[in-house]
Coordinates of C-alpha atoms in Angstrom, one line a residue:
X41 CA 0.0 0.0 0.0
X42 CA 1.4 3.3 -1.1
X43 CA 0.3 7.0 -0.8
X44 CA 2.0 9.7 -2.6
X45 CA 1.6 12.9 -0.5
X46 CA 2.4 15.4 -3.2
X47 CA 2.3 18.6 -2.7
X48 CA -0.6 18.9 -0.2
X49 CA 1.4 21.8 1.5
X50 CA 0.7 24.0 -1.3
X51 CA -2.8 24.5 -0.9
X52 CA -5.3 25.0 -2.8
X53 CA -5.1 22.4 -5.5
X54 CA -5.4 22.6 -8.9
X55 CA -8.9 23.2 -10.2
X56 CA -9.0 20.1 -12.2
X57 CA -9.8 18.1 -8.8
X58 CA -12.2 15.3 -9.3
X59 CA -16.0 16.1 -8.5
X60 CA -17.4 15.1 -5.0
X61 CA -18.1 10.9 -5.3
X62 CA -19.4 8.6 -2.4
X63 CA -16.0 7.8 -1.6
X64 CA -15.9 10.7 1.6
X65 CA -12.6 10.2 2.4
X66 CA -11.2 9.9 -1.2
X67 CA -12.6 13.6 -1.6
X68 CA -10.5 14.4 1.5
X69 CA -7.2 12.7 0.0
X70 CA -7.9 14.9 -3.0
X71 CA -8.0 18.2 -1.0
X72 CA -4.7 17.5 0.6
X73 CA -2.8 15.9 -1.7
X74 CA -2.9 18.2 -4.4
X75 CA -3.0 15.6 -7.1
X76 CA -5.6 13.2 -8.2
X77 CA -6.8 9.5 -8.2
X78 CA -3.9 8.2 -9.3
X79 CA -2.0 9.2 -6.4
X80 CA -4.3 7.4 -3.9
X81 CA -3.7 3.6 -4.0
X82 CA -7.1 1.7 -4.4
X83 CA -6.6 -0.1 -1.1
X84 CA -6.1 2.8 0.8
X85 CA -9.0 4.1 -0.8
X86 CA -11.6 1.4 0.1
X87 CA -10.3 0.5 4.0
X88 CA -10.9 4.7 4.6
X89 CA -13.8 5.2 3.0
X90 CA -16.8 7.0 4.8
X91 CA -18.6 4.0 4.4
X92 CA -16.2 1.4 5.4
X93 CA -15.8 -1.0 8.8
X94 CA -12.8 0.9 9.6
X95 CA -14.1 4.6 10.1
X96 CA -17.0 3.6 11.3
X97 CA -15.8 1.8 13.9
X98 CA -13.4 5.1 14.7
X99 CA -16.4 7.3 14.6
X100 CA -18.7 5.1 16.8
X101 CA -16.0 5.5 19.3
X102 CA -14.1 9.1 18.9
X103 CA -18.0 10.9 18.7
X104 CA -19.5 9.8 21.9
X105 CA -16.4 9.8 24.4
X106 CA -15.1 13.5 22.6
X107 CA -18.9 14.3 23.5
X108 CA -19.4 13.6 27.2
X109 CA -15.5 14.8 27.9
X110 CA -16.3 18.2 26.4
X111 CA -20.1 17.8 28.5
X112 CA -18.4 17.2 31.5
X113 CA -16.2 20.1 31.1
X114 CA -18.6 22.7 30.0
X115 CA -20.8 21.5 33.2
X116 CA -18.5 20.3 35.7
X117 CA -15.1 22.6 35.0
X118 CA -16.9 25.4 34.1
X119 CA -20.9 26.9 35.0
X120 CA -22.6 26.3 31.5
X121 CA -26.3 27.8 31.8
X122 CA -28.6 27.3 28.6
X123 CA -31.8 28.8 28.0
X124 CA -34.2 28.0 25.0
X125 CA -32.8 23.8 25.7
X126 CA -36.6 22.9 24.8
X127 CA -36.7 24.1 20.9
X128 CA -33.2 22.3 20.3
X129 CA -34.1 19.2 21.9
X130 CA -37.5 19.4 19.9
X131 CA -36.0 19.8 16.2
X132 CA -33.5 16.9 17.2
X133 CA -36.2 14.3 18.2
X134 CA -39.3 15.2 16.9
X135 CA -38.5 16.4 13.2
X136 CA -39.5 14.1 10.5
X137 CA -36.9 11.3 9.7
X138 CA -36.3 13.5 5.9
X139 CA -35.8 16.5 7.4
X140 CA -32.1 17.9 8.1
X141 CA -31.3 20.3 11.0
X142 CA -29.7 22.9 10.8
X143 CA -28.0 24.8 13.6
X144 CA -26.3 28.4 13.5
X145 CA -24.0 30.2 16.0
X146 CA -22.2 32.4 17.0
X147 CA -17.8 31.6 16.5
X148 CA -15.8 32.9 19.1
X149 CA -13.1 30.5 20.4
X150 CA -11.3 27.8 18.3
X151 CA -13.4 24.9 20.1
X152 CA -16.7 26.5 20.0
X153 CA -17.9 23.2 18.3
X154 CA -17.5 20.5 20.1
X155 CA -17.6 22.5 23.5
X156 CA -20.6 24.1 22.9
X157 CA -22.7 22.2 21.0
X158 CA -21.8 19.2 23.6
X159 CA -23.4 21.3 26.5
X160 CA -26.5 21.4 24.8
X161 CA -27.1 18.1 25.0
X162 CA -28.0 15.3 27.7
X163 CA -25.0 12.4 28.0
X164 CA -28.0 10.3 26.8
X165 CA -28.1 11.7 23.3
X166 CA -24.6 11.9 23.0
X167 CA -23.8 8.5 23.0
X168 CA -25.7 7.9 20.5
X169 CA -23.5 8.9 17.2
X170 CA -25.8 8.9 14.5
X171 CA -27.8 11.8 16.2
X172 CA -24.8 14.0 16.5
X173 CA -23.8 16.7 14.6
X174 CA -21.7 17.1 11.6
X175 CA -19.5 20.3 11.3
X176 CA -17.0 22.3 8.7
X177 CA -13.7 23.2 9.3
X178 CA -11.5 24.9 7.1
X179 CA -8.6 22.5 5.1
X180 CA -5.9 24.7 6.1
X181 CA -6.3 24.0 10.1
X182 CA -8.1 20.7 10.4
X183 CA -6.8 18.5 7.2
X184 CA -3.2 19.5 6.9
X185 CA -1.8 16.1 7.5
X186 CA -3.1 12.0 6.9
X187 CA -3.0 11.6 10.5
X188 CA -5.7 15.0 11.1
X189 CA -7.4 14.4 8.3
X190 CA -8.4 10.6 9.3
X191 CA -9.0 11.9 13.4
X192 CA -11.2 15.1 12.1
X193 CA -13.0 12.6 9.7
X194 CA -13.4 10.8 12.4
X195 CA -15.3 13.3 14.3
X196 CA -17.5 14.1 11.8
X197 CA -15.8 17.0 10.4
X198 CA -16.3 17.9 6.2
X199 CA -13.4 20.0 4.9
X200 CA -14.1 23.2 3.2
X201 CA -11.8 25.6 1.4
X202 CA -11.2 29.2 2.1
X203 CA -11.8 31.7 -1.0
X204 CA -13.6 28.5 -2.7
X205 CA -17.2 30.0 -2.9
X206 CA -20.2 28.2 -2.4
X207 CA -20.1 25.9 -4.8
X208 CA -17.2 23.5 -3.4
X209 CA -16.9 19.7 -2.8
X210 CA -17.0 20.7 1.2
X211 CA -20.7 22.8 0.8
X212 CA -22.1 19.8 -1.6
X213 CA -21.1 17.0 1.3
X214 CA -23.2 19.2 4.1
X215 CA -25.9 19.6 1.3
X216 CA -25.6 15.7 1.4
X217 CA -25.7 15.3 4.9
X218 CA -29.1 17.4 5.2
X219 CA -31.0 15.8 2.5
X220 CA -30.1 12.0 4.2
X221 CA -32.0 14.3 7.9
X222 CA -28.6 14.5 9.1
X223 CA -27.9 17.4 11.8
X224 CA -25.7 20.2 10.6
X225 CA -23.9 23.0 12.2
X226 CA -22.1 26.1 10.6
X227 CA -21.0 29.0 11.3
X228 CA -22.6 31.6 9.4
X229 CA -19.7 34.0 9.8
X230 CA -17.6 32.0 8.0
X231 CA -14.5 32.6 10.2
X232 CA -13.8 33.6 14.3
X233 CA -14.8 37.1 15.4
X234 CA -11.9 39.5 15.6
X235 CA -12.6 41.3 18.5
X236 CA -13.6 38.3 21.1
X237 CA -17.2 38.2 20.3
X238 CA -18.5 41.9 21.1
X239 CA -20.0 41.7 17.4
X240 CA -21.3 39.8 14.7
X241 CA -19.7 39.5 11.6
X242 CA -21.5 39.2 8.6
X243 CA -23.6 36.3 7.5
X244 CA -22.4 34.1 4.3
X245 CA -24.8 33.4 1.6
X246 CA -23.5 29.8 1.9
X247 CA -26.2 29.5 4.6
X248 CA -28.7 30.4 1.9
X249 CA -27.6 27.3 -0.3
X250 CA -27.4 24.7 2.4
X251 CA -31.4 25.9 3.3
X252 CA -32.5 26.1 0.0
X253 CA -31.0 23.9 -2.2
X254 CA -32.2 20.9 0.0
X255 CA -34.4 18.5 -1.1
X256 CA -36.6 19.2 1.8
X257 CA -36.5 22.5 3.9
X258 CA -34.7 21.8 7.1
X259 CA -35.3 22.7 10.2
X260 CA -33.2 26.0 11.3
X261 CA -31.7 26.3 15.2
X262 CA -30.0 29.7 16.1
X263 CA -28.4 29.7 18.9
X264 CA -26.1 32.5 20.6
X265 CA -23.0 31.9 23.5
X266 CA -21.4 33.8 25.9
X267 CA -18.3 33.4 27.8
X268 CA -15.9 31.2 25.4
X269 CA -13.7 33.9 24.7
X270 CA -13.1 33.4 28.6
X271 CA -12.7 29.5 28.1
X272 CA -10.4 30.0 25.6
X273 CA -8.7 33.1 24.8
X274 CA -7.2 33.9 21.2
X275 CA -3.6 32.8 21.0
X276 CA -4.4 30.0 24.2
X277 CA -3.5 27.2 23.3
X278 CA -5.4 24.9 25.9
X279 CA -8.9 25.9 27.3
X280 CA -9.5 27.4 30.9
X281 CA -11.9 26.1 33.6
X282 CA -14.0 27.9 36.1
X283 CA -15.8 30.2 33.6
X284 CA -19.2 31.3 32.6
X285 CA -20.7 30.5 29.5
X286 CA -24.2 31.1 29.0
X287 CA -26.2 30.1 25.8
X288 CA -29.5 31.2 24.5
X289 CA -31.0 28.7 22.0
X290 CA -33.6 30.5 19.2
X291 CA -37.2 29.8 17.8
X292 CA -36.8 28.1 14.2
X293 CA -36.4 30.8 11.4
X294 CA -39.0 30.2 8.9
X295 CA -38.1 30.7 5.3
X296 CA -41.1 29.6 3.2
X297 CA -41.9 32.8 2.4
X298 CA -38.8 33.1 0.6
X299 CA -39.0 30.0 -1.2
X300 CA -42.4 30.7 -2.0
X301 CA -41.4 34.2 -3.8
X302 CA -38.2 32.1 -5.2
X303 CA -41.2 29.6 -6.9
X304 CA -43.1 32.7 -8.0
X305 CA -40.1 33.6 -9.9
X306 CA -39.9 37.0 -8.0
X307 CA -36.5 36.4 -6.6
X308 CA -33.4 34.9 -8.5
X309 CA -31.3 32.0 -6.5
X310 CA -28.8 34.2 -5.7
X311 CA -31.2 36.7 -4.3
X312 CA -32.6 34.0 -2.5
X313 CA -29.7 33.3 -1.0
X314 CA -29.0 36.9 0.1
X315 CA -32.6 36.6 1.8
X316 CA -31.7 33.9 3.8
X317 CA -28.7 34.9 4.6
X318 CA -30.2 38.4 5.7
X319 CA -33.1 36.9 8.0
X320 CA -30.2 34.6 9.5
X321 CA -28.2 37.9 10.4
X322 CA -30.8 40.0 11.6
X323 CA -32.4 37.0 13.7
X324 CA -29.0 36.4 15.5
X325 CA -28.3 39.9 16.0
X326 CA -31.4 40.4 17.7
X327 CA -30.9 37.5 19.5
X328 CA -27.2 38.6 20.5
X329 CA -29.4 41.6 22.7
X330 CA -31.1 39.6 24.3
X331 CA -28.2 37.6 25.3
X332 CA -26.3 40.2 26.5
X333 CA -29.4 41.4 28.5
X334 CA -29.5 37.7 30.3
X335 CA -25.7 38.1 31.1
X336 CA -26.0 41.8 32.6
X337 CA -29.0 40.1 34.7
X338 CA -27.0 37.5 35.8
X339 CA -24.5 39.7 37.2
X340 CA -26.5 41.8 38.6
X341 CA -28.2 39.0 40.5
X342 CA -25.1 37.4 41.6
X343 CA -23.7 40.7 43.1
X344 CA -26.9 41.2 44.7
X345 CA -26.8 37.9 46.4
X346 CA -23.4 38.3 47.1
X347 CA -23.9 41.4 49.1
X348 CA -26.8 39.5 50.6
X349 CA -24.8 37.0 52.1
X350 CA -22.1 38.9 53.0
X351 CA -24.5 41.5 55.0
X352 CA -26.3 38.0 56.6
X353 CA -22.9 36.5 57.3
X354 CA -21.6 39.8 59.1
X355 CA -24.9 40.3 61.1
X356 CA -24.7 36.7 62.4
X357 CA -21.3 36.8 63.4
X358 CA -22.3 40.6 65.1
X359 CA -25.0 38.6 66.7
X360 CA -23.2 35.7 68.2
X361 CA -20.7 38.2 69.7
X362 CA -23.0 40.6 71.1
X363 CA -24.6 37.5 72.9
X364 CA -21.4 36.5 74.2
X365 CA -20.4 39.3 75.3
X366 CA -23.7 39.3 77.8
X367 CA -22.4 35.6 79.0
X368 CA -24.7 33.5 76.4
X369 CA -23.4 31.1 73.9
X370 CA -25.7 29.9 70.8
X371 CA -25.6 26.2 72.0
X372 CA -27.8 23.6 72.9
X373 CA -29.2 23.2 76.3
X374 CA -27.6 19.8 77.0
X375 CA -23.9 21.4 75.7
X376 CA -24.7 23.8 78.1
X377 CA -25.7 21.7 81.2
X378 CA -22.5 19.5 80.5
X379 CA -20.5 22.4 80.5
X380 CA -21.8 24.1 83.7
X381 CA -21.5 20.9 85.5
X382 CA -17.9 20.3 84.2
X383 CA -16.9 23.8 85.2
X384 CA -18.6 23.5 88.7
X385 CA -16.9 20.4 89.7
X386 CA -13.5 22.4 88.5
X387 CA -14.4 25.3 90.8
X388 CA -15.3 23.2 93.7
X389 CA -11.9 21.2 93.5
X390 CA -10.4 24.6 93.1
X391 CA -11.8 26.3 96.4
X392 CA -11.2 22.7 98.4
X393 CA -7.6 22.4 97.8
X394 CA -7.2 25.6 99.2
X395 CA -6.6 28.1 96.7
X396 CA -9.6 30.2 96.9
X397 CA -7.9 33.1 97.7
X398 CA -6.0 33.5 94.4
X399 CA -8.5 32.5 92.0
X400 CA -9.5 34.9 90.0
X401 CA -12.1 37.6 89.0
X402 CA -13.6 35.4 87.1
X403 CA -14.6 33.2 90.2
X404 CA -16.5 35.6 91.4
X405 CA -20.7 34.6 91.5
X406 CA -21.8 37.7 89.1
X407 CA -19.3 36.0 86.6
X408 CA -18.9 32.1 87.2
X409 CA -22.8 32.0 86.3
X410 CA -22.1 33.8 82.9
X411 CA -18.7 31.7 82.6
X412 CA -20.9 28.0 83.2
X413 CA -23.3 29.8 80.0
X414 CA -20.2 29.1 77.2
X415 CA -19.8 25.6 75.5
X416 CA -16.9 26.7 73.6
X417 CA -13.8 29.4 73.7
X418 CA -15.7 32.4 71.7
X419 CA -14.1 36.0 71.2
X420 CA -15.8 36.9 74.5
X421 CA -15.0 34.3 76.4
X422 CA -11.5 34.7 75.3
X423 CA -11.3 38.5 76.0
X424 CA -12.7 38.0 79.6
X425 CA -10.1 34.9 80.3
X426 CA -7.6 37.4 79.1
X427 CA -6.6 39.6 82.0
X428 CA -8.3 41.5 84.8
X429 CA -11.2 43.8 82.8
X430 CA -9.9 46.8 84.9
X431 CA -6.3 46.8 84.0
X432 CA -7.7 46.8 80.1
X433 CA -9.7 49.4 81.0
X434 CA -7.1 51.3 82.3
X435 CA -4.8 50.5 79.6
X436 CA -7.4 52.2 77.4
X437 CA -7.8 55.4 79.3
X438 CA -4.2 55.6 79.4
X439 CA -3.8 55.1 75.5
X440 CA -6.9 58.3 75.2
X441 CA -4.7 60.3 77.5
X442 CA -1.3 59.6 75.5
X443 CA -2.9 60.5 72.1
X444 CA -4.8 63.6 73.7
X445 CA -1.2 64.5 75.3
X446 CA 1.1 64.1 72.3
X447 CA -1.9 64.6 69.2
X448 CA -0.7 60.9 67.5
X449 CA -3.8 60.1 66.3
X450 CA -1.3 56.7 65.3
X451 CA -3.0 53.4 65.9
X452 CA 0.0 51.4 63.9
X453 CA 1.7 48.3 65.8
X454 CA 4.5 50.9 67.3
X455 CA 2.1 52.9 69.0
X456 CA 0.0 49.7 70.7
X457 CA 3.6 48.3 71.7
X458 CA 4.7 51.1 73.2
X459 CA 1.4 51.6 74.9
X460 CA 1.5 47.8 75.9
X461 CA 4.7 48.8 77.4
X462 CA 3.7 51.3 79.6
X463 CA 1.0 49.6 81.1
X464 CA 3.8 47.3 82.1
X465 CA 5.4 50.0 84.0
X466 CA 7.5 51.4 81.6
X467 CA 6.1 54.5 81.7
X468 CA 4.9 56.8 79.0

């Protein structure tokens, strides 16, 4: 078995190129090699063919797996949020067997498809191949090499030529795929937004083909995502975790009104095509303000509960502390009981061994009651078990005096130490 490679580096072939045939994969040899049939040996020919044991036995396994992995890190690396689910899962399940589907988006990062379009979907569905999308990708990034071209293959991935128009090998396989009710998904841009998603490009009349040059109208799924440019970043070269991505998933766009006036002979294919292509646009710009109205919300809710929680956490903790500090701890009774108890018996071996007269002010009745209320060492309960309450009081009015004295309105470690210091009898 022999394969001359050629000169696939110098891209684009030549335009004698042989027509799109069943053989998928001989189509892809063609694109990358440069040359024709000749070069491709038979053998090679027939083992990767799109119809053969081998690729789909690849595809069987590569689709599902690169599916859930991509599921489970939209949803479990990152916070993936999708509203609109419904209509998706609708067009996917419940359209005729005949009918294609067609999904648009949004492109913002390199790995918008598989990682968004596998967030849209339950594991469920995605181990099931054959309901699974098939996607473009340019020649120059995806089928550079035999070893990408088989994996992308693989994966469901039809090549398609920059500068090539719509009337290329790559366009005519998706056409293909929609009139055997495959599912679909382009993006009508054409190419990745410049400027990290802020706007939409322009929408390619190759949209207008794929819609209208099907045997049967398929169904068409906008859908609009926010937060990849965060996932991955242009020029990063592996994805991030921990981000927000939210996606809003569209109504079906409705184009027999077009095709009716294209029947009627009032428009002209291409200006068909324009149509489509313009309804596409303005439904996905519209749909990109609502989108950015649901992420502004979402903010705005998530700072509002985060002040929320913070002014509830804050007025707890004020809460417990103010308690303590009147001798009360936020325990349960029998906690309590079992400590009171504890600290009697302690208190009684205290005064019977004879040192009674050097306990301290704690031991005193007004404060051994409070003192038996605390299950635990608190803030309160560690101030009071700190020293005698009137030497810190003193060592406060001392401090007051020192600042009135000398006007250091100074509260920095120096000044505490040196105060500190003085209430040892250092002076001031």
């Amino acid at each position: 078995m022999k394969l001359h490679r050629g000169s696939w580096k110098s891209w684009p072939p030549e335009e004698n190129s042989s027509k799109v045939s069943g053989n998928f994969l001989y189509t892809v040899l063609n694109f990358w090699t440069g040359r024709g049939a000749a070069t491709i040996d038979d053998d090679l020919k027939k083992k990767i063919s799109e119809d053969s044991p081998t690729v789909r036995v690849l595809r069987a396994i590569a689709v599902p797996v690169l599916a859930n992995v991509c599921h489970v890190f939209m949803h479990g690396l990152n916070h993936t949020e999708v509203y609109g689910l419904e209509k998706l899962e609708k067009a996917l399940l419940h359209r005729p067997q005949s009918t294609g589907l067609l999904t648009l988006s949004n492109h913002v990062a390199a790995m918008d498809d598989p990682l968004v379009t596998a967030s849209l979907l339950s594991p469920q569905i995605l181990l099931h191949e054959r309901m699974l999308r098939w996607t473009l990708c340019a020649t120059d990034r995806c089928f550079t090499s035999v070893p990408k071209s088989i994996f992308f293959t693989s994966l469901k991935v039809l090549p398609v030529s920059r500068g090539k128009g719509i009337y290329q090998e790559g366009m005519d396989l998706a056409l293909e795929k929609l009139n055997h009710g495959d599912w679909v998904h382009i993006f009508p841009e054409g190419s990745r937004s410049r400027d990290g998603g802020k706007t939409l490009g322009n929408v390619k009349r190759g949209v207008g083909r794929l819609v209208m040059d099907a045997k049967e109208t398929p169904v068409i799924i906008p859908f609009m995502h926010e937060g990849m440019q965060e996932v991955l970043p242009i020029g990063s070269k592996f994805p991030h975790i921990c981000k927000k991505v939210t996606v809003l998933v569209g109504d079906p766009i409705l184009v027999d009104d077009l095709l009716a006036r294209c029947k009627d002979q009032e428009l002209t294919t291409d200006a068909l095509y324009d149509a489509v292509a313009q309804r596409v646009e303005e439904r996905m710009r519209g749909m990109k303000g609502e989108l950015q109205q649901l992420v502004a919300n979402e903010r705005l809710a998530r700072e509002r509960d985060r002040k929320l929680y913070l002014a509830r956490r804050a007025s707890g903790i004020w809460e417990h502390v103010d308690w303590e500090m009147e001798g009360f701890s936020l325990h349960s009774d029998d906690e309590t009981i079992d400590h009171s108890h504890q600290q009697q018996q302690r208190e009684f071996s205290e005064i019977s061994s004879g040192d009674a007269a050097k306990t301290s002010w704690m031991d005193h009745p007004i404060h051994s009651s409070d003192r038996a209320l605390d299950s635990s060492p608190s803030i309160a309960a560690r101030l009071r078990a700190f020293g005698d309450p009137a030497a810190m009081v003193s060592f406060a009015a001392r401090g007051i005096a020192w600042n009135w004295k000398t006007r250091e309105f100074k509260y920095g470690v120096g000044t505490w130490t040196a105060r500190l210091c003085g209430n040892q009898g250092l002076g001031l």
